[in-house]
Backbone as numpy.savetxt, mean C-alpha at the origin, in Angstrom:
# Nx Ny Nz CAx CAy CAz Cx Cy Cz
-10.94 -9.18 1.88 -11.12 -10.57 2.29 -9.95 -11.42 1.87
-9.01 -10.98 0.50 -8.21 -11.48 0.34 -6.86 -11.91 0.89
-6.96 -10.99 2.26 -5.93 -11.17 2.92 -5.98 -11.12 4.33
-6.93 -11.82 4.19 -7.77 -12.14 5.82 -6.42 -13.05 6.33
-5.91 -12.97 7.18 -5.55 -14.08 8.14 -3.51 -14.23 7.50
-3.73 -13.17 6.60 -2.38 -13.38 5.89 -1.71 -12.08 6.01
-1.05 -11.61 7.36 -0.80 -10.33 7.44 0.53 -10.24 6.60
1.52 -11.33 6.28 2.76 -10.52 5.88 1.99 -9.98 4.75
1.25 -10.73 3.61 0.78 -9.63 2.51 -0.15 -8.76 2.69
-0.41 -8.42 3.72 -1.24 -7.05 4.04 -0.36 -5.88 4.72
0.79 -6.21 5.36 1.72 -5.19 5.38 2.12 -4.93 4.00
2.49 -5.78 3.20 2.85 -5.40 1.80 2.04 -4.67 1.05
0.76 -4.83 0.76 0.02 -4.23 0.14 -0.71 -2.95 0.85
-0.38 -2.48 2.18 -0.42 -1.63 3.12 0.78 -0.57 2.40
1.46 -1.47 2.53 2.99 -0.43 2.23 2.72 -0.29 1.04
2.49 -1.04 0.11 2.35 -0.01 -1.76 1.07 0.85 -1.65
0.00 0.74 -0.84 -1.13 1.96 -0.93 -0.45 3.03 -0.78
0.42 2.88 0.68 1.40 4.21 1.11 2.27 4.58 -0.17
2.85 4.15 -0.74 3.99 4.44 -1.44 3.28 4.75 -2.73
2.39 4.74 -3.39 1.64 4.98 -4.67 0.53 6.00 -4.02
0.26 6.01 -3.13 -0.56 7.41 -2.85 0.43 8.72 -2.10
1.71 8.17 -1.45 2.75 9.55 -1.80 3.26 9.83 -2.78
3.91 8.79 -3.37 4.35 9.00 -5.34 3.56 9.96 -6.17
2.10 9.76 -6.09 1.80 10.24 -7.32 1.67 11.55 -7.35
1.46 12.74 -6.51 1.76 13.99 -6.49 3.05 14.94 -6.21
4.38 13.95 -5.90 5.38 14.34 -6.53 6.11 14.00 -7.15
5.67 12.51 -8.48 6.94 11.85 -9.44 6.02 12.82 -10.69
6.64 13.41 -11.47 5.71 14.17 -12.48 5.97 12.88 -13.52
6.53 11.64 -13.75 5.52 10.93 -14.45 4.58 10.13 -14.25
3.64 10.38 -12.99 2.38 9.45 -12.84 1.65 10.91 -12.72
2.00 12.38 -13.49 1.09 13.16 -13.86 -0.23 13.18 -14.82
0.02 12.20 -15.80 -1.21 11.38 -16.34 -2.28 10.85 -15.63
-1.99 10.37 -14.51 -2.74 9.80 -13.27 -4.23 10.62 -13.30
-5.50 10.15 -13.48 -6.32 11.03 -13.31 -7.08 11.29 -11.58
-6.95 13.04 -11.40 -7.12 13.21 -10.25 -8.49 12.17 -9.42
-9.50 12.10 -10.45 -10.23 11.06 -9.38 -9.49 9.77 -8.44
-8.53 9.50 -9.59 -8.11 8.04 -9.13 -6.95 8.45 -7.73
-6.43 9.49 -8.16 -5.62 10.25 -6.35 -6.48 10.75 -5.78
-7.56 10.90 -5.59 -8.13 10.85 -4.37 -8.97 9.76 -3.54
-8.90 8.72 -4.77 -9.60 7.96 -4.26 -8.37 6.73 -3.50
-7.14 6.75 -3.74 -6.30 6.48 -3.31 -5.98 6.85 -1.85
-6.12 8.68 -1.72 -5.92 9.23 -0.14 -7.65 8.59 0.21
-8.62 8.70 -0.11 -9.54 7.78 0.81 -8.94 6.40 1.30
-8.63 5.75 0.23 -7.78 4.20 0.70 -7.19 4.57 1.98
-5.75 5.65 1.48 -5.12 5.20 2.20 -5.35 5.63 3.93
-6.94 6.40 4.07 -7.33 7.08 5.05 -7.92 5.89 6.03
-8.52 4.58 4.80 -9.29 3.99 5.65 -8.67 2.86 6.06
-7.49 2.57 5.33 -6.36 1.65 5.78 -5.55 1.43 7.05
-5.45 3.18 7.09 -4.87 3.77 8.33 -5.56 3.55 9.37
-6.75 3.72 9.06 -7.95 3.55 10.54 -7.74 2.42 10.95
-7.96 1.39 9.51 -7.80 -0.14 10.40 -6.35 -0.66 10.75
-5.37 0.35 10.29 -4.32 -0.36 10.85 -3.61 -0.12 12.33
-4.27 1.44 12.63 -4.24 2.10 14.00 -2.89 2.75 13.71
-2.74 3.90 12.44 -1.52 4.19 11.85 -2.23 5.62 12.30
-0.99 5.96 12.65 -0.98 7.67 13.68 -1.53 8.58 12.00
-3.05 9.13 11.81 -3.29 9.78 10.12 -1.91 11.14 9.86
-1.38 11.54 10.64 -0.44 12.42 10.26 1.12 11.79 9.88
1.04 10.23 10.16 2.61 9.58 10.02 3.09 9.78 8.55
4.11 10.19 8.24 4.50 10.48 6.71 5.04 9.41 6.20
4.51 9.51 4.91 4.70 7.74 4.03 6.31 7.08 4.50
7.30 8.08 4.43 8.48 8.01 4.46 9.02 6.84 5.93
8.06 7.40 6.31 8.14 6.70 8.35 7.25 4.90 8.04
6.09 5.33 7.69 5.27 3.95 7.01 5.74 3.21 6.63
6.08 3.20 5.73 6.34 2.03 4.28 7.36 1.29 4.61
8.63 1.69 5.17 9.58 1.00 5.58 9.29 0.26 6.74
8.51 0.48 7.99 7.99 0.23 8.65 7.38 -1.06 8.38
6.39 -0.94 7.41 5.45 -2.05 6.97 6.27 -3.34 5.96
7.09 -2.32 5.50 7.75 -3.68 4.71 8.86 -4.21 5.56
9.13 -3.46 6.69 9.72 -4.85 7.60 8.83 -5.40 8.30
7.88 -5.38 8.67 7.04 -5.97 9.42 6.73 -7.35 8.15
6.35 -7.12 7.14 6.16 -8.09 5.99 7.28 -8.94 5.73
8.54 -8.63 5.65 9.53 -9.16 5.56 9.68 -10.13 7.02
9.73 -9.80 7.58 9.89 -10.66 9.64 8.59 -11.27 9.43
7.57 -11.27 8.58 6.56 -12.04 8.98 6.49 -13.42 8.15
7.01 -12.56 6.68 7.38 -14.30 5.60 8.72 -14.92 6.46
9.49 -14.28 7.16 10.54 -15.19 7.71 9.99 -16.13 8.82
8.93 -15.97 9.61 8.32 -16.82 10.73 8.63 -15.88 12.10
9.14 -14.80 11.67 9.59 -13.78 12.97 8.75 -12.58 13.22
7.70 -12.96 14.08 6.47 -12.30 14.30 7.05 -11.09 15.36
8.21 -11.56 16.40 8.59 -10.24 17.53 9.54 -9.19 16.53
10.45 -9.35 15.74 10.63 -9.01 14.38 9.69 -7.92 13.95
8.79 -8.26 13.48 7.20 -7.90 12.72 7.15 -6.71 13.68
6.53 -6.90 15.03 6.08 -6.57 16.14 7.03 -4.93 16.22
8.32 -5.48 16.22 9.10 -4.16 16.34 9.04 -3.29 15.60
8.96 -3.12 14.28 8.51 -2.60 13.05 7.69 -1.81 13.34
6.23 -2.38 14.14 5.38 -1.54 14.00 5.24 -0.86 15.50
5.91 -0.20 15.95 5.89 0.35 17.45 5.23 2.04 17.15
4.76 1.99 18.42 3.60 3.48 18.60 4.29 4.45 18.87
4.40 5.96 18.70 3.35 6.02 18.57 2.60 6.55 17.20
3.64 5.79 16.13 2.72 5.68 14.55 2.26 4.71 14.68
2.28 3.43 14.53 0.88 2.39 14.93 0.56 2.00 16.35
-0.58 2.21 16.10 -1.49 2.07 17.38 -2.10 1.17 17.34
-2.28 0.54 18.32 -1.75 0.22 19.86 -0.02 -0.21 19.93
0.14 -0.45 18.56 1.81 -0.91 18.17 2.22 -2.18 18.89
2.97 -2.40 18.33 3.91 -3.93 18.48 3.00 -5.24 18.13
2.51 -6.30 19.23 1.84 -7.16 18.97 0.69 -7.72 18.21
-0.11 -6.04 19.08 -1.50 -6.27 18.49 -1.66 -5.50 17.23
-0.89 -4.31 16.57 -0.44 -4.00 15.46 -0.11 -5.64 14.57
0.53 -6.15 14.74 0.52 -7.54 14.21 -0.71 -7.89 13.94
-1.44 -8.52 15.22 -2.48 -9.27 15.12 -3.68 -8.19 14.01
-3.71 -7.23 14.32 -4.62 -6.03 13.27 -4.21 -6.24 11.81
-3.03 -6.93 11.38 -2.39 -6.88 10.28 -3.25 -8.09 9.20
-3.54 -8.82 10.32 -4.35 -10.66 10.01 -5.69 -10.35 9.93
-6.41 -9.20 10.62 -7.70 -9.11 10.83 -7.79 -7.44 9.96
-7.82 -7.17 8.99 -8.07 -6.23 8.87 -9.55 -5.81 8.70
-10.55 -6.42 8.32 -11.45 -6.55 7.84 -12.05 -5.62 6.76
-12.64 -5.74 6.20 -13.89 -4.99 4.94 -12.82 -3.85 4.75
-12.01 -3.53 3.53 -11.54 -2.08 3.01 -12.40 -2.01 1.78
-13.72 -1.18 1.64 -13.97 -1.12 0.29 -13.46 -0.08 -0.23
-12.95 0.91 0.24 -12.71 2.17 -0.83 -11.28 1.83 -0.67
-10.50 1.02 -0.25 -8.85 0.29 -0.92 -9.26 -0.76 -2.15
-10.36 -1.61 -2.22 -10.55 -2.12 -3.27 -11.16 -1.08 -4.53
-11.78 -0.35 -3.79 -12.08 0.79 -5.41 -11.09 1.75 -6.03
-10.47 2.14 -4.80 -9.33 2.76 -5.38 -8.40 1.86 -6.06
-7.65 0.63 -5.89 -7.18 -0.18 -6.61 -7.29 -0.66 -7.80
-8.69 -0.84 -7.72 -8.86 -1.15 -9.43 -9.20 0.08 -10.46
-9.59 1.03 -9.30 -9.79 2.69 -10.70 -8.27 2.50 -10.62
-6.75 2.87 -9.88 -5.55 2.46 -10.35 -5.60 1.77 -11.39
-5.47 0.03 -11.16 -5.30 -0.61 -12.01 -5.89 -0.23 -13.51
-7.34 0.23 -13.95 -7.87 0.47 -14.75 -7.33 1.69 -15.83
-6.51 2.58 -14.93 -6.08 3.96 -15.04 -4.32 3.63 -15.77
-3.75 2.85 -15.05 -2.80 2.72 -15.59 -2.80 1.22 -16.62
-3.77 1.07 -16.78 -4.10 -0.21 -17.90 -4.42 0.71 -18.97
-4.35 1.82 -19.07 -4.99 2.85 -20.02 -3.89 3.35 -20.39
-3.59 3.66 -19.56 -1.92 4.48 -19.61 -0.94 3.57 -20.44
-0.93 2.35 -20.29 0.00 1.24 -21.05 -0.41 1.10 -22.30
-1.76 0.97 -22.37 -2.28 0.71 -23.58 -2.39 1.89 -24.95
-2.39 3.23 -24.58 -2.48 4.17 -25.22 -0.82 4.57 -25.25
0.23 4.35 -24.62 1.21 5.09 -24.59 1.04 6.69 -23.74
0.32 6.31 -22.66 0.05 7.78 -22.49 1.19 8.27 -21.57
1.81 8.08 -21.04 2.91 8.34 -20.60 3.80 9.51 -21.06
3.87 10.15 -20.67 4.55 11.41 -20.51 6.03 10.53 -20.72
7.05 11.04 -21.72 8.46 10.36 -21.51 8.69 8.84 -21.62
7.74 8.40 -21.57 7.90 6.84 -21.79 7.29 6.26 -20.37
6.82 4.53 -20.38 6.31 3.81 -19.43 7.44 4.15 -18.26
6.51 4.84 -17.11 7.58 4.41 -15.32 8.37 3.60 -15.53
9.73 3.59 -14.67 10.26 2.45 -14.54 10.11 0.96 -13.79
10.16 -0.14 -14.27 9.80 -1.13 -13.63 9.87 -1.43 -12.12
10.98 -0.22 -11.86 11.65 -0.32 -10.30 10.95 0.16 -9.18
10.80 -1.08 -8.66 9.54 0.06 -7.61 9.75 0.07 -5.91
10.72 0.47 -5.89 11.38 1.32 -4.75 11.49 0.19 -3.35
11.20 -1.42 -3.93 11.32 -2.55 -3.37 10.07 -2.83 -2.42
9.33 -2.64 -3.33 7.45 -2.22 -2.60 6.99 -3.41 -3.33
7.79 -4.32 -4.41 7.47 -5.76 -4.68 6.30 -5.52 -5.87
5.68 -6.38 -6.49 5.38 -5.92 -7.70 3.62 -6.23 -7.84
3.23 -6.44 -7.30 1.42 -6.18 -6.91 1.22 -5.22 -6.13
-0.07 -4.85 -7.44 -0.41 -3.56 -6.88 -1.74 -3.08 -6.01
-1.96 -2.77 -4.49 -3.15 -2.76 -4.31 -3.48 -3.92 -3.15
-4.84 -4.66 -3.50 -5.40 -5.50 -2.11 -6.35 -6.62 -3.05
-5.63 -6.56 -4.39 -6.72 -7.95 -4.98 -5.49 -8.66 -5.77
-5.38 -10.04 -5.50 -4.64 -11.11 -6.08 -4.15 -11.10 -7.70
-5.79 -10.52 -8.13 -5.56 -10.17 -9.61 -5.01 -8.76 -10.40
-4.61 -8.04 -9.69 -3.87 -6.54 -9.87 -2.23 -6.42 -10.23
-1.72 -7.67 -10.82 -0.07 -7.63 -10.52 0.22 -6.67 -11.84
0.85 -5.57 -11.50 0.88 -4.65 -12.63 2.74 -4.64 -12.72
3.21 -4.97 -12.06 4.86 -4.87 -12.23 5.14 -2.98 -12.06
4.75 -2.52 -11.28 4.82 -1.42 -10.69 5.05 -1.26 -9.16
């Protein structure tokens, strides 16, 4: 609900589901990560996909960049911009109404559960030192620094 009607930050937070649910099974330091919380992530990012009309076989690599230009052309006021970003046949119906789907996503509950078992998971991880090698790096691959689909999740990851 939080991002009803506000698609540039729902491409954004579209694009970090993608990019934190490909990350975590091949950066071996989010190996701490507990497996419930990666799978409940590939549910997210299964049901994200549905509502975003994202081809389920498109590889994060094709996505994310995708979405964060569409986010980027959309905080600029450049919606045909946006539009191009998301062309089919990885989003479906692609271009426009890929846009307009971006504003309307409606009801993700298993992106909000997976988000906060994240958030909760790596609030654990900070707090214990559990980190394998030391805390991730702050750098996050320009995926911007909230994490997830709730206002209150800004983890600097």
């Amino acid at each position: 609900r939080g991002l009803a009607r506000r698609p540039a930050e729902a491409a954004q937070a579209a694009a970090q589901l993608e990019y934190v649910t490909a990350a975590l099974p091949r950066d071996p330091r989010y190996a701490p990560v507990p497996e419930t919380v990666r799978r409940d992530l590939v549910l997210a990012r299964a049901e994200l996909r549905d509502a975003l009309g994202v081809k389920e076989d498109a590889p994060a690599e094709t996505v994310v960049p995708a979405l964060l230009s569409a986010a980027a052309a959309l905080r600029a006021g450049q919606a045909g911009r946006a539009a191009a970003a998301l062309l089919a046949p990885v989003f479906l119906p692609g271009g426009e109404r890929s846009v307009a789907r971006l504003g309307d996503l409606g009801p993700l509950p298993q992106a909000a559960i997976a988000s906060a078992n994240m958030q909760q998971a790596l609030m654990r991880l900070d707090s214990t030192n559990g980190w394998p090698g030391g805390r991730p790096s702050e750098v996050s691959a320009g995926i911007g620094n909230t994490f997830g689909f709730g206002a209150a999740t800004s983890l600097g990851y």
